[in-house]
mmCIF file of C-alpha atoms (C1' of nucleotides) in Angstrom:
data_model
loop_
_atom_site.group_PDB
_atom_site.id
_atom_site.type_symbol
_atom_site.label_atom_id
_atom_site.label_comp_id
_atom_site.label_asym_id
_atom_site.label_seq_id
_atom_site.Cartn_x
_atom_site.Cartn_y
_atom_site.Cartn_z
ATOM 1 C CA UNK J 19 -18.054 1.979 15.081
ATOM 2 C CA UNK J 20 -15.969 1.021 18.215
ATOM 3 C CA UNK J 21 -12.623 -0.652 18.332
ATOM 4 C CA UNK J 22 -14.077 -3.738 19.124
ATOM 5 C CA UNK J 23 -16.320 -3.981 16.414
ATOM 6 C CA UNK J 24 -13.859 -2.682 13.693
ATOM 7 C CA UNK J 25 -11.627 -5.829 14.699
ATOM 8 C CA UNK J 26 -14.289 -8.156 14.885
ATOM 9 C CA UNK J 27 -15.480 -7.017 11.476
ATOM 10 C CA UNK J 28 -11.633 -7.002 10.260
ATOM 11 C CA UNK J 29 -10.990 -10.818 12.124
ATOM 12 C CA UNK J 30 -13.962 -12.021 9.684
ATOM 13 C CA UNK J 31 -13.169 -10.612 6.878
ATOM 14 C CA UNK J 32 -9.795 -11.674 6.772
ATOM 15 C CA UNK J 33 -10.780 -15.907 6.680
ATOM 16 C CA UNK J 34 -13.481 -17.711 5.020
ATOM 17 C CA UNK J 35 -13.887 -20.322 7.009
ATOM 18 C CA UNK J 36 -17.563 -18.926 8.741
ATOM 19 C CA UNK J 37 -16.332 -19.198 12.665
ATOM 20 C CA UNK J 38 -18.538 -19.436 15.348
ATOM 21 C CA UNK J 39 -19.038 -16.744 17.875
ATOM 22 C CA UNK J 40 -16.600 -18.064 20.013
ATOM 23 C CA UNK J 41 -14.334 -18.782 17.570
ATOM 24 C CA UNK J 42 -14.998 -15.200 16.782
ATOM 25 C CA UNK J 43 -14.131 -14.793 20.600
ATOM 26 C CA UNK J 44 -10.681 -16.698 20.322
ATOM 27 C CA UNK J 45 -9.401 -14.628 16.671
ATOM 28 C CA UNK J 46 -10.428 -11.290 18.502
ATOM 29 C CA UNK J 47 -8.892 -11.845 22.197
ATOM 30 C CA UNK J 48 -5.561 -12.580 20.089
ATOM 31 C CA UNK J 49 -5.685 -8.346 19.308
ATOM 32 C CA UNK J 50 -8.067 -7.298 21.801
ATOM 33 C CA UNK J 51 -6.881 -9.084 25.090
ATOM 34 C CA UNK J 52 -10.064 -7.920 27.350
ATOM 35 C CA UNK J 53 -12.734 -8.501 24.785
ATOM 36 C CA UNK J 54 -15.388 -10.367 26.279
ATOM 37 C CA UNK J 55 -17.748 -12.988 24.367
ATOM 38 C CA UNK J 56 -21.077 -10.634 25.174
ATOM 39 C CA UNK J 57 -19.559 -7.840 23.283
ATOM 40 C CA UNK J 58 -18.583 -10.231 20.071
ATOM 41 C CA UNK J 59 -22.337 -11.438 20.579
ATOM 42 C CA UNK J 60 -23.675 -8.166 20.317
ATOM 43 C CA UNK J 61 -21.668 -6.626 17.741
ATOM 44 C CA UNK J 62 -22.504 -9.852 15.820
ATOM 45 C CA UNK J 63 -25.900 -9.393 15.632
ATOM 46 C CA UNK J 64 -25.237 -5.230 15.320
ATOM 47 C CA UNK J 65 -23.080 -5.809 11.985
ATOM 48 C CA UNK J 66 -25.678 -8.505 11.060
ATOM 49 C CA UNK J 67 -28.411 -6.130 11.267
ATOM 50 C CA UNK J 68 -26.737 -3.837 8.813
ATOM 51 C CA UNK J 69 -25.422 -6.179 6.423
ATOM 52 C CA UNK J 70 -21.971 -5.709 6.686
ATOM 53 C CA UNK J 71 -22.292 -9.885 8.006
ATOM 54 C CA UNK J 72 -24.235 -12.739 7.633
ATOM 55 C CA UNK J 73 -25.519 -14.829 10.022
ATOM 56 C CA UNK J 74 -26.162 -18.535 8.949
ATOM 57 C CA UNK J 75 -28.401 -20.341 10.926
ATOM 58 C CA UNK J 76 -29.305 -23.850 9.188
ATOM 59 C CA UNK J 77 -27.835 -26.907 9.692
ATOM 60 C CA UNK J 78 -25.683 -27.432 13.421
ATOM 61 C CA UNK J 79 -27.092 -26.312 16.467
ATOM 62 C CA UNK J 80 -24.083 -23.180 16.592
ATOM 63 C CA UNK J 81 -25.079 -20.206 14.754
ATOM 64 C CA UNK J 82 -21.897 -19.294 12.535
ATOM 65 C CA UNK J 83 -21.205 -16.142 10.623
ATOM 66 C CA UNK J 84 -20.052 -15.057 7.002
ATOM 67 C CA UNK J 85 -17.729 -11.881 6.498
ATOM 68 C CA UNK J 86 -18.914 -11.630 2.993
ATOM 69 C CA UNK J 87 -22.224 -9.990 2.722
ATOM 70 C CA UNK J 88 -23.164 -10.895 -0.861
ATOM 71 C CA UNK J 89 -25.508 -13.180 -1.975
ATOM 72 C CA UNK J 90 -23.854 -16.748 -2.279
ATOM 73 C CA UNK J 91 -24.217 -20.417 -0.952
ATOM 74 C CA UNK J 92 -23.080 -22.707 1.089
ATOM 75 C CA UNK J 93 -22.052 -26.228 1.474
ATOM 76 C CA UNK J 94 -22.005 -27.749 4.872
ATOM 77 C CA UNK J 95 -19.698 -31.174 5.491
ATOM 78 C CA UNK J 96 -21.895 -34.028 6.936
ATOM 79 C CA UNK J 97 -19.306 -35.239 8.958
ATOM 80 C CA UNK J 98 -17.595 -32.224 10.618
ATOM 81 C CA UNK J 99 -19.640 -29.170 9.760
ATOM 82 C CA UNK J 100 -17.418 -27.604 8.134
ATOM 83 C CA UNK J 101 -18.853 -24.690 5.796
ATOM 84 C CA UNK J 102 -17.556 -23.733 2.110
ATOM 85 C CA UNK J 103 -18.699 -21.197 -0.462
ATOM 86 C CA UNK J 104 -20.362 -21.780 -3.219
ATOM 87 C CA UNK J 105 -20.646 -18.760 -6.018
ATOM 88 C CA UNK J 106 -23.119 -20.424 -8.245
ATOM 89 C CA UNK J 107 -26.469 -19.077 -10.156
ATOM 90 C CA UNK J 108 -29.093 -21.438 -9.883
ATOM 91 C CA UNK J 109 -30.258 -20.636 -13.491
ATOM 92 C CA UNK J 110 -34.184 -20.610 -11.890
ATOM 93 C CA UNK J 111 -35.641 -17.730 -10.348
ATOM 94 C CA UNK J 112 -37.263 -19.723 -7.230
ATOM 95 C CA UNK J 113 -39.003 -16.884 -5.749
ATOM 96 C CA UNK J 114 -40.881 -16.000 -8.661
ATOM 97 C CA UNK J 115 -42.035 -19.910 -9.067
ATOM 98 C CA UNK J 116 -42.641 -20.547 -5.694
ATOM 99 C CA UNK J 117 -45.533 -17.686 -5.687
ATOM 100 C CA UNK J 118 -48.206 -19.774 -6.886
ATOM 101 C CA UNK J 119 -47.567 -22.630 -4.349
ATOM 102 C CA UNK J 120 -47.651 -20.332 -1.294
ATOM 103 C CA UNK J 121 -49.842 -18.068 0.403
ATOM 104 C CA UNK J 122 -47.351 -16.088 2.221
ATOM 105 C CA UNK J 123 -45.377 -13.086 0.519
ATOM 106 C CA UNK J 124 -41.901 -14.191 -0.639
ATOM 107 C CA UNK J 125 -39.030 -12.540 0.381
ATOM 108 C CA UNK J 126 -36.236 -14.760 -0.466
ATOM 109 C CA UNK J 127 -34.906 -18.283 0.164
ATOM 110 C CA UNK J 128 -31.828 -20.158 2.051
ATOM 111 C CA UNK J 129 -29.907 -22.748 -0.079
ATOM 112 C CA UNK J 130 -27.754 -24.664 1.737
ATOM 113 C CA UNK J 131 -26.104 -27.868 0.331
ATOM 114 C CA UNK J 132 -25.093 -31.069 2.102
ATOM 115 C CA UNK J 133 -22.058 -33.013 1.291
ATOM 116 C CA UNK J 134 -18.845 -34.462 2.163
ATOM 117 C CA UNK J 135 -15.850 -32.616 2.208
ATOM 118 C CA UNK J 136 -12.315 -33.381 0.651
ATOM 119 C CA UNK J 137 -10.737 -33.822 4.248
ATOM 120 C CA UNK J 138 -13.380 -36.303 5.352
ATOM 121 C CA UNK J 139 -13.697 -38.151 2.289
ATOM 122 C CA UNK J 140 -10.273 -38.905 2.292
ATOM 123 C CA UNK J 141 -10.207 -39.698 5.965
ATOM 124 C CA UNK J 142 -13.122 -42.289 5.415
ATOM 125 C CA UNK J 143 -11.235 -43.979 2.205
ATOM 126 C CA UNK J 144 -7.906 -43.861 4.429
ATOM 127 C CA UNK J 145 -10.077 -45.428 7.302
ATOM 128 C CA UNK J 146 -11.582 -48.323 4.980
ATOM 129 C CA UNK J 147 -8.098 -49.233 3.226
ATOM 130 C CA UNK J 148 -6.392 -49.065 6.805
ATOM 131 C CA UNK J 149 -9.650 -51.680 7.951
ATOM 132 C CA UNK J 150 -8.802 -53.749 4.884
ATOM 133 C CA UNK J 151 -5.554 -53.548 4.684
ATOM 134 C CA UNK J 152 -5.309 -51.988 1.161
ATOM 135 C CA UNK J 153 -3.052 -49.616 -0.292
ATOM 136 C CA UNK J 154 -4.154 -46.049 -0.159
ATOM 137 C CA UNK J 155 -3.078 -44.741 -3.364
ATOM 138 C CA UNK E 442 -42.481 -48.793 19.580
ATOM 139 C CA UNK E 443 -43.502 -47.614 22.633
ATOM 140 C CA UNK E 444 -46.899 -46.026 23.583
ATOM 141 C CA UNK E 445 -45.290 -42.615 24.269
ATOM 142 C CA UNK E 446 -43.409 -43.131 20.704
ATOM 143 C CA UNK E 447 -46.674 -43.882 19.597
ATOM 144 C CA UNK E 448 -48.565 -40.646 20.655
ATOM 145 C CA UNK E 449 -45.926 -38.534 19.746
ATOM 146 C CA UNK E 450 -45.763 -39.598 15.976
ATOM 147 C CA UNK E 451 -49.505 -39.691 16.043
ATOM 148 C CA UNK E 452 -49.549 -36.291 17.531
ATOM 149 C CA UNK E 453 -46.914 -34.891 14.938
ATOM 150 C CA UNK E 454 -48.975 -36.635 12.333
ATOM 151 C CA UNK E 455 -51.784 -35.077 12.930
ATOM 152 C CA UNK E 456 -51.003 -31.100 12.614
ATOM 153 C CA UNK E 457 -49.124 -29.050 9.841
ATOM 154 C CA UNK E 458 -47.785 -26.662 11.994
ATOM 155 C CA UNK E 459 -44.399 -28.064 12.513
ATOM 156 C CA UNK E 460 -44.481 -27.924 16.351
ATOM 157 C CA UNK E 461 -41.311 -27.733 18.405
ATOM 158 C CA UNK E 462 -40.306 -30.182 21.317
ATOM 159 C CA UNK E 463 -41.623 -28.133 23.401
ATOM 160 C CA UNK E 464 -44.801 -27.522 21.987
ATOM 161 C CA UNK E 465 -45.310 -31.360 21.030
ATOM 162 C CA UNK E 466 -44.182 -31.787 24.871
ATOM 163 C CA UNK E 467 -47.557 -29.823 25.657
ATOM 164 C CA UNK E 468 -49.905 -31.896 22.817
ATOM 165 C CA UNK E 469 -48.662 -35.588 24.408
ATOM 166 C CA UNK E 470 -49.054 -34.552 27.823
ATOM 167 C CA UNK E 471 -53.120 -34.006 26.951
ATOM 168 C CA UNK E 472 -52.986 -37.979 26.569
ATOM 169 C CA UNK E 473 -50.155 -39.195 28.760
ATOM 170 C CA UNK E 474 -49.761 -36.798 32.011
ATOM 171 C CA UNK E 475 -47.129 -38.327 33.082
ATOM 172 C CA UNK E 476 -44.726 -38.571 30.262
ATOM 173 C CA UNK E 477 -41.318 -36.341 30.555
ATOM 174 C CA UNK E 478 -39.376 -33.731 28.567
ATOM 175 C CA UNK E 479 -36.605 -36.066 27.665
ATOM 176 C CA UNK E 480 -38.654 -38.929 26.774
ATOM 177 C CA UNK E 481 -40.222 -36.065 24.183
ATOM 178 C CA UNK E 482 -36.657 -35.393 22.884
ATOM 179 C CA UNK E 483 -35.290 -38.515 22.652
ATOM 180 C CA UNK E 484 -38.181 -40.148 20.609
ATOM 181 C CA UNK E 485 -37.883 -37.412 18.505
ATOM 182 C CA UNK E 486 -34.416 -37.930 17.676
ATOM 183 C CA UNK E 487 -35.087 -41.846 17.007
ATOM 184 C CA UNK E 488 -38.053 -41.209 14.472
ATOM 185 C CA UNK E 489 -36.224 -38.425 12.980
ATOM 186 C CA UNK E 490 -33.111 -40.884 12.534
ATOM 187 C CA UNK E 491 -35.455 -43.806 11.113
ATOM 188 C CA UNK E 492 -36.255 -41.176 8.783
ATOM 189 C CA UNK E 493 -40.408 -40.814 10.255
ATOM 190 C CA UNK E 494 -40.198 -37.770 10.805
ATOM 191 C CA UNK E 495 -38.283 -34.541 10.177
ATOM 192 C CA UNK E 496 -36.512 -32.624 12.050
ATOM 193 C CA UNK E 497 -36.410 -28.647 10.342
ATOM 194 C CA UNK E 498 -33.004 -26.828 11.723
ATOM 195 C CA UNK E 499 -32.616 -23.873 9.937
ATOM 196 C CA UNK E 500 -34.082 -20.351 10.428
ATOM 197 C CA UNK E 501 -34.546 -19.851 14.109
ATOM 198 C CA UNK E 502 -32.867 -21.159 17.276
ATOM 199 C CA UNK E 503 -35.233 -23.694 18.494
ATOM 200 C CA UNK E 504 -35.554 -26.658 15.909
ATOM 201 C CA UNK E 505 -38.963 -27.645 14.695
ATOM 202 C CA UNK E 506 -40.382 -31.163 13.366
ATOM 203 C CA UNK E 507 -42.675 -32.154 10.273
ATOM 204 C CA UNK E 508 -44.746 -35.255 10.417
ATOM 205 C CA UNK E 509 -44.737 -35.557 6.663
ATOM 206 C CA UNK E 510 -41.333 -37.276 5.947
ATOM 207 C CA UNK E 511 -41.578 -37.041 2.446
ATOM 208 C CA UNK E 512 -39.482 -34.657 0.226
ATOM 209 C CA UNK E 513 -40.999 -30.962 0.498
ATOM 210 C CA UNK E 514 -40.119 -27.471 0.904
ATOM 211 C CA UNK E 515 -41.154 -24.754 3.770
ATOM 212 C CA UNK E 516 -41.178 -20.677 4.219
ATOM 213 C CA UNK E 517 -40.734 -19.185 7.272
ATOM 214 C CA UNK E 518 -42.569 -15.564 8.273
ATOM 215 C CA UNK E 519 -39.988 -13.802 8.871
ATOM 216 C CA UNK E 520 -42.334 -11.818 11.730
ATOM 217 C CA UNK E 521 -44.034 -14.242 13.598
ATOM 218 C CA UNK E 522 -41.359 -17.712 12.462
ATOM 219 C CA UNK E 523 -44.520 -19.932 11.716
ATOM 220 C CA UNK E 524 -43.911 -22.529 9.111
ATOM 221 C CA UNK E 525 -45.561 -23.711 6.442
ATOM 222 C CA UNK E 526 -45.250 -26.602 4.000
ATOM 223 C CA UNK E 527 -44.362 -25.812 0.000
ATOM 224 C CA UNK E 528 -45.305 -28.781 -2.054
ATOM 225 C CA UNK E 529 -43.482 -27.527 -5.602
ATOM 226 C CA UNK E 530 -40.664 -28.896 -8.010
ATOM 227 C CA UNK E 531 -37.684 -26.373 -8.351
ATOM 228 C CA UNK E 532 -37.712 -27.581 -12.188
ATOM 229 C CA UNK E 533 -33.976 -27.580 -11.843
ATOM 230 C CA UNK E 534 -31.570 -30.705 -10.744
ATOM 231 C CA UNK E 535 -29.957 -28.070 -8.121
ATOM 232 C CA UNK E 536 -27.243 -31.008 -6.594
ATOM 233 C CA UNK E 537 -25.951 -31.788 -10.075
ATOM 234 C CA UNK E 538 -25.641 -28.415 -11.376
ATOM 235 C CA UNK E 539 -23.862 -27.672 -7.956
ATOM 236 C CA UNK E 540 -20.981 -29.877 -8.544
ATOM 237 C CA UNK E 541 -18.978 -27.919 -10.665
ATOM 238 C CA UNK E 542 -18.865 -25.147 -8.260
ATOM 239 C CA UNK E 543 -17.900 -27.451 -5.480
ATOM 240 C CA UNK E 544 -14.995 -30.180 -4.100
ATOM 241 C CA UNK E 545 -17.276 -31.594 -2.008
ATOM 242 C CA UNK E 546 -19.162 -34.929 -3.046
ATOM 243 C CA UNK E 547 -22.902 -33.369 -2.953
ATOM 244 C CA UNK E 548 -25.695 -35.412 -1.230
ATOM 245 C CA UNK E 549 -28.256 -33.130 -1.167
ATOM 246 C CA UNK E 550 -29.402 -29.950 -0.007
ATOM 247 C CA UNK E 551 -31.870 -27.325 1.984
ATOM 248 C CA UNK E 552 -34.134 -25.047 0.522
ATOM 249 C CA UNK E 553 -36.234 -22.925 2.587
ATOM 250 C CA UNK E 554 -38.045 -19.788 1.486
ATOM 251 C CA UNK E 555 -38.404 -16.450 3.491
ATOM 252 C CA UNK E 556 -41.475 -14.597 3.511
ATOM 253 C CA UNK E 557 -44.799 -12.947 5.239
ATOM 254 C CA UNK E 558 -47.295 -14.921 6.749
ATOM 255 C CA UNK E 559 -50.724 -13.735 5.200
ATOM 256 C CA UNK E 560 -51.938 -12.972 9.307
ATOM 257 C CA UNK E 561 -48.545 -10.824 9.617
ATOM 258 C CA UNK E 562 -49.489 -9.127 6.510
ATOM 259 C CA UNK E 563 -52.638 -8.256 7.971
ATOM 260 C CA UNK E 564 -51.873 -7.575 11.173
ATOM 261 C CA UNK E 565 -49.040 -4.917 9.526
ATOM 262 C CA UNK E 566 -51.552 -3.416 7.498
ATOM 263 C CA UNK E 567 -54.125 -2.734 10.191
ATOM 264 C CA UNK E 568 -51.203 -1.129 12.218
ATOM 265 C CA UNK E 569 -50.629 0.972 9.331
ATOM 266 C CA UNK E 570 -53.847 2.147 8.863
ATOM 267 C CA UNK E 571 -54.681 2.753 12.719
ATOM 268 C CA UNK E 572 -51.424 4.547 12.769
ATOM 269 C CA UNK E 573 -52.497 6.539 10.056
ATOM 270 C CA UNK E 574 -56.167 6.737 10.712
ATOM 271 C CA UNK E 575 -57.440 4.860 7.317
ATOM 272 C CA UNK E 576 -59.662 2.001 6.522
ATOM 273 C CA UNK E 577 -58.637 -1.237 6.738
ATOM 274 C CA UNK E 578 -60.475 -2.533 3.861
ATOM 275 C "C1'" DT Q 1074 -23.146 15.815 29.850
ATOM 276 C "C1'" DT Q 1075 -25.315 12.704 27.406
ATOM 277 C "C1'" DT Q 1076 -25.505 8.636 24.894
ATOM 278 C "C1'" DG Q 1077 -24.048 4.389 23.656
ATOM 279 C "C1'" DC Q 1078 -20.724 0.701 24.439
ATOM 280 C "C1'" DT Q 1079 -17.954 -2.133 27.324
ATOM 281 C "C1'" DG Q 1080 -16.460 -6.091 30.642
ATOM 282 C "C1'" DC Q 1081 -18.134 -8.991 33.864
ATOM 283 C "C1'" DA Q 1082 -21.145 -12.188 35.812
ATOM 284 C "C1'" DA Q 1083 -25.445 -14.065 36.275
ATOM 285 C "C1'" DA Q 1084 -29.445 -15.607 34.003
ATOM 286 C "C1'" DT Q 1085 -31.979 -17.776 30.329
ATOM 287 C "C1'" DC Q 1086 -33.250 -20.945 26.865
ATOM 288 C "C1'" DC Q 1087 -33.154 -25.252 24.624
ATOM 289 C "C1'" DT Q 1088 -31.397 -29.726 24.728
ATOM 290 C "C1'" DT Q 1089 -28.924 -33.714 26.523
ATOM 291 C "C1'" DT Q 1090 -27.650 -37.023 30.084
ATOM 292 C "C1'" DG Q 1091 -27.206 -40.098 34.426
ATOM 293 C "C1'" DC Q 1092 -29.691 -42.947 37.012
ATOM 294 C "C1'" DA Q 1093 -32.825 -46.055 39.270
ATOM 295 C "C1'" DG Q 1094 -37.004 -48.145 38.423
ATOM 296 C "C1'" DA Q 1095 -40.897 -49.844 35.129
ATOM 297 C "C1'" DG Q 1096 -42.409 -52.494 31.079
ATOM 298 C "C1'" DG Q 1097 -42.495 -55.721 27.709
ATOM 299 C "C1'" DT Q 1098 -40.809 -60.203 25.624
ATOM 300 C "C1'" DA S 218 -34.005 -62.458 33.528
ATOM 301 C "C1'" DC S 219 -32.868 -59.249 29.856
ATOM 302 C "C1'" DC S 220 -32.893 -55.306 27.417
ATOM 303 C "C1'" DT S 221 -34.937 -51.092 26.308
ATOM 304 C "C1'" DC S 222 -37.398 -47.415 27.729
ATOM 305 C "C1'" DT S 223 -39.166 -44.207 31.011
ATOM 306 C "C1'" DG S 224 -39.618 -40.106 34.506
ATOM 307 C "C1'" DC S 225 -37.069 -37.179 37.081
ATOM 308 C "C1'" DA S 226 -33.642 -34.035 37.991
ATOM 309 C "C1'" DA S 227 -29.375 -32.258 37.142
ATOM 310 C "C1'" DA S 228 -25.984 -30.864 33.781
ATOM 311 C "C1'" DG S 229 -24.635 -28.798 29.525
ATOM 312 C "C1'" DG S 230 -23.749 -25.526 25.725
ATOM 313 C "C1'" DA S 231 -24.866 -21.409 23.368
ATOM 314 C "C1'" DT S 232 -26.636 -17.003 23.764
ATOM 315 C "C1'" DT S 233 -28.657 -13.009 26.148
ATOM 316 C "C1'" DT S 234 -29.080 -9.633 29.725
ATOM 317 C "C1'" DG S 235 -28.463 -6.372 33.967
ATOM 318 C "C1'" DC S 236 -25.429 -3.372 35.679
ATOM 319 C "C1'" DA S 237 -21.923 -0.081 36.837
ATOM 320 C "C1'" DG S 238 -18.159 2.078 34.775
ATOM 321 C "C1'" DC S 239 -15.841 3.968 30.453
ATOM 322 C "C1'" DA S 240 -15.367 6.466 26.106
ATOM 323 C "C1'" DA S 241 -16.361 9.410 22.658
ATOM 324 C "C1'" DA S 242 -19.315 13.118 20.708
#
DNA sequence: TTTGCTGCAAATCCTTTGCAGAGGT
DNA sequence: ACCTCTGCAAAGGATTTGCAGCAAA
């Protein structure tokens, strides 16, 4: 465990808002002045590999990653990508039911919901009273 | 709709291997020579936007398209990243029950299942065995 | 001393874009 | 003629890699 990859692991743990690797890049450089972006790559995909992170794949073409490593969701803004948390049980084992509709050995799944976030919502709503020239309250 | 739109969707259409651009790239050019890399991407973007066609992010880098636009699920080998289709009802109204753990307005969401191809499986098991000198039946 | 890790820069991969010409209505 | 689409080639963004030097065991 180098001092790079102790402050990249600290840097992620310390927000939840699942940066990019360049984001990654920008919290890091802020400590670590001569970091460069191939060692953040590589100690991404090192930490990943052990599953002290989580990389998340679906959804935008950027790969972002997740400084909690326990199982939970996510829900991804339509509009600007943004990524939230979501700590909820399904109440349905999926892997067990999906057996008998696959031939392939299950291992797990990926949930990841779609939405709109607060921010945008309200940005949208502020956008159509502003085009109507309604009150926003 | 253009001939090379054309081919392509009939192309798609006609596998269920969810091929990327790349590899639908190769399948046109079999009937039009001449057609062109970005003419491949950009009519997949408009089908996928007129909602044709699908276009499958998640999982690995390079995205992947499905010719059947209607709702299903996929798993992903996790060894050799083919895809195949799950045709199967979760039982469970996953976007409602995901509101209460949420501030975002929910549209809808991803599910995608991670497992072992049944040729991987093989292919692991044979390795076993020649490593260790067994059968492999 | 050996092994693994770094910074740097170049390379790679996948995808998008600018442009001039072709095609269809 | 008009508008959209195409092929081509170049640009773009994200990620990976080769390499020589550095750091720690």
């Amino acid at each position: 465990m180098t001092r790079q990859r102790m402050v990249i692991l600290e840097e992620l743990r310390k927000v939840n808002t699942h940066p990019s690797a360049d984001e990654i890049y920008e919290m890091v450089r802020k400590r670590l002045p001569r970091v460069s972006l191939g060692t953040i790559y590589r100690n991404l995909e090192i930490l990943s590999g052990s599953g002290e992170i989580q990389k998340l794949d679906s959804g935008s073409s950027l790969k972002r990653f997740d400084g909690r490593a326990d199982c939970h969701h996510h829900i991804r803004c339509e509009r600007c990508d943004r990524l939230a948390d979501i700590f909820f049980d399904p109440g349905v084992d999926l892997n067990s039911r999906v057996r008998d509709f696959t031939d392939f050995s299950v291992i797990g799944h990926k949930l990841e919901f779609v939405g709109v976030c607060p921010d945008c919502r309200r940005s949208s709503e502020a956008g159509l009273h502003a085009a109507r020239n309604l009150p926003t309250d």
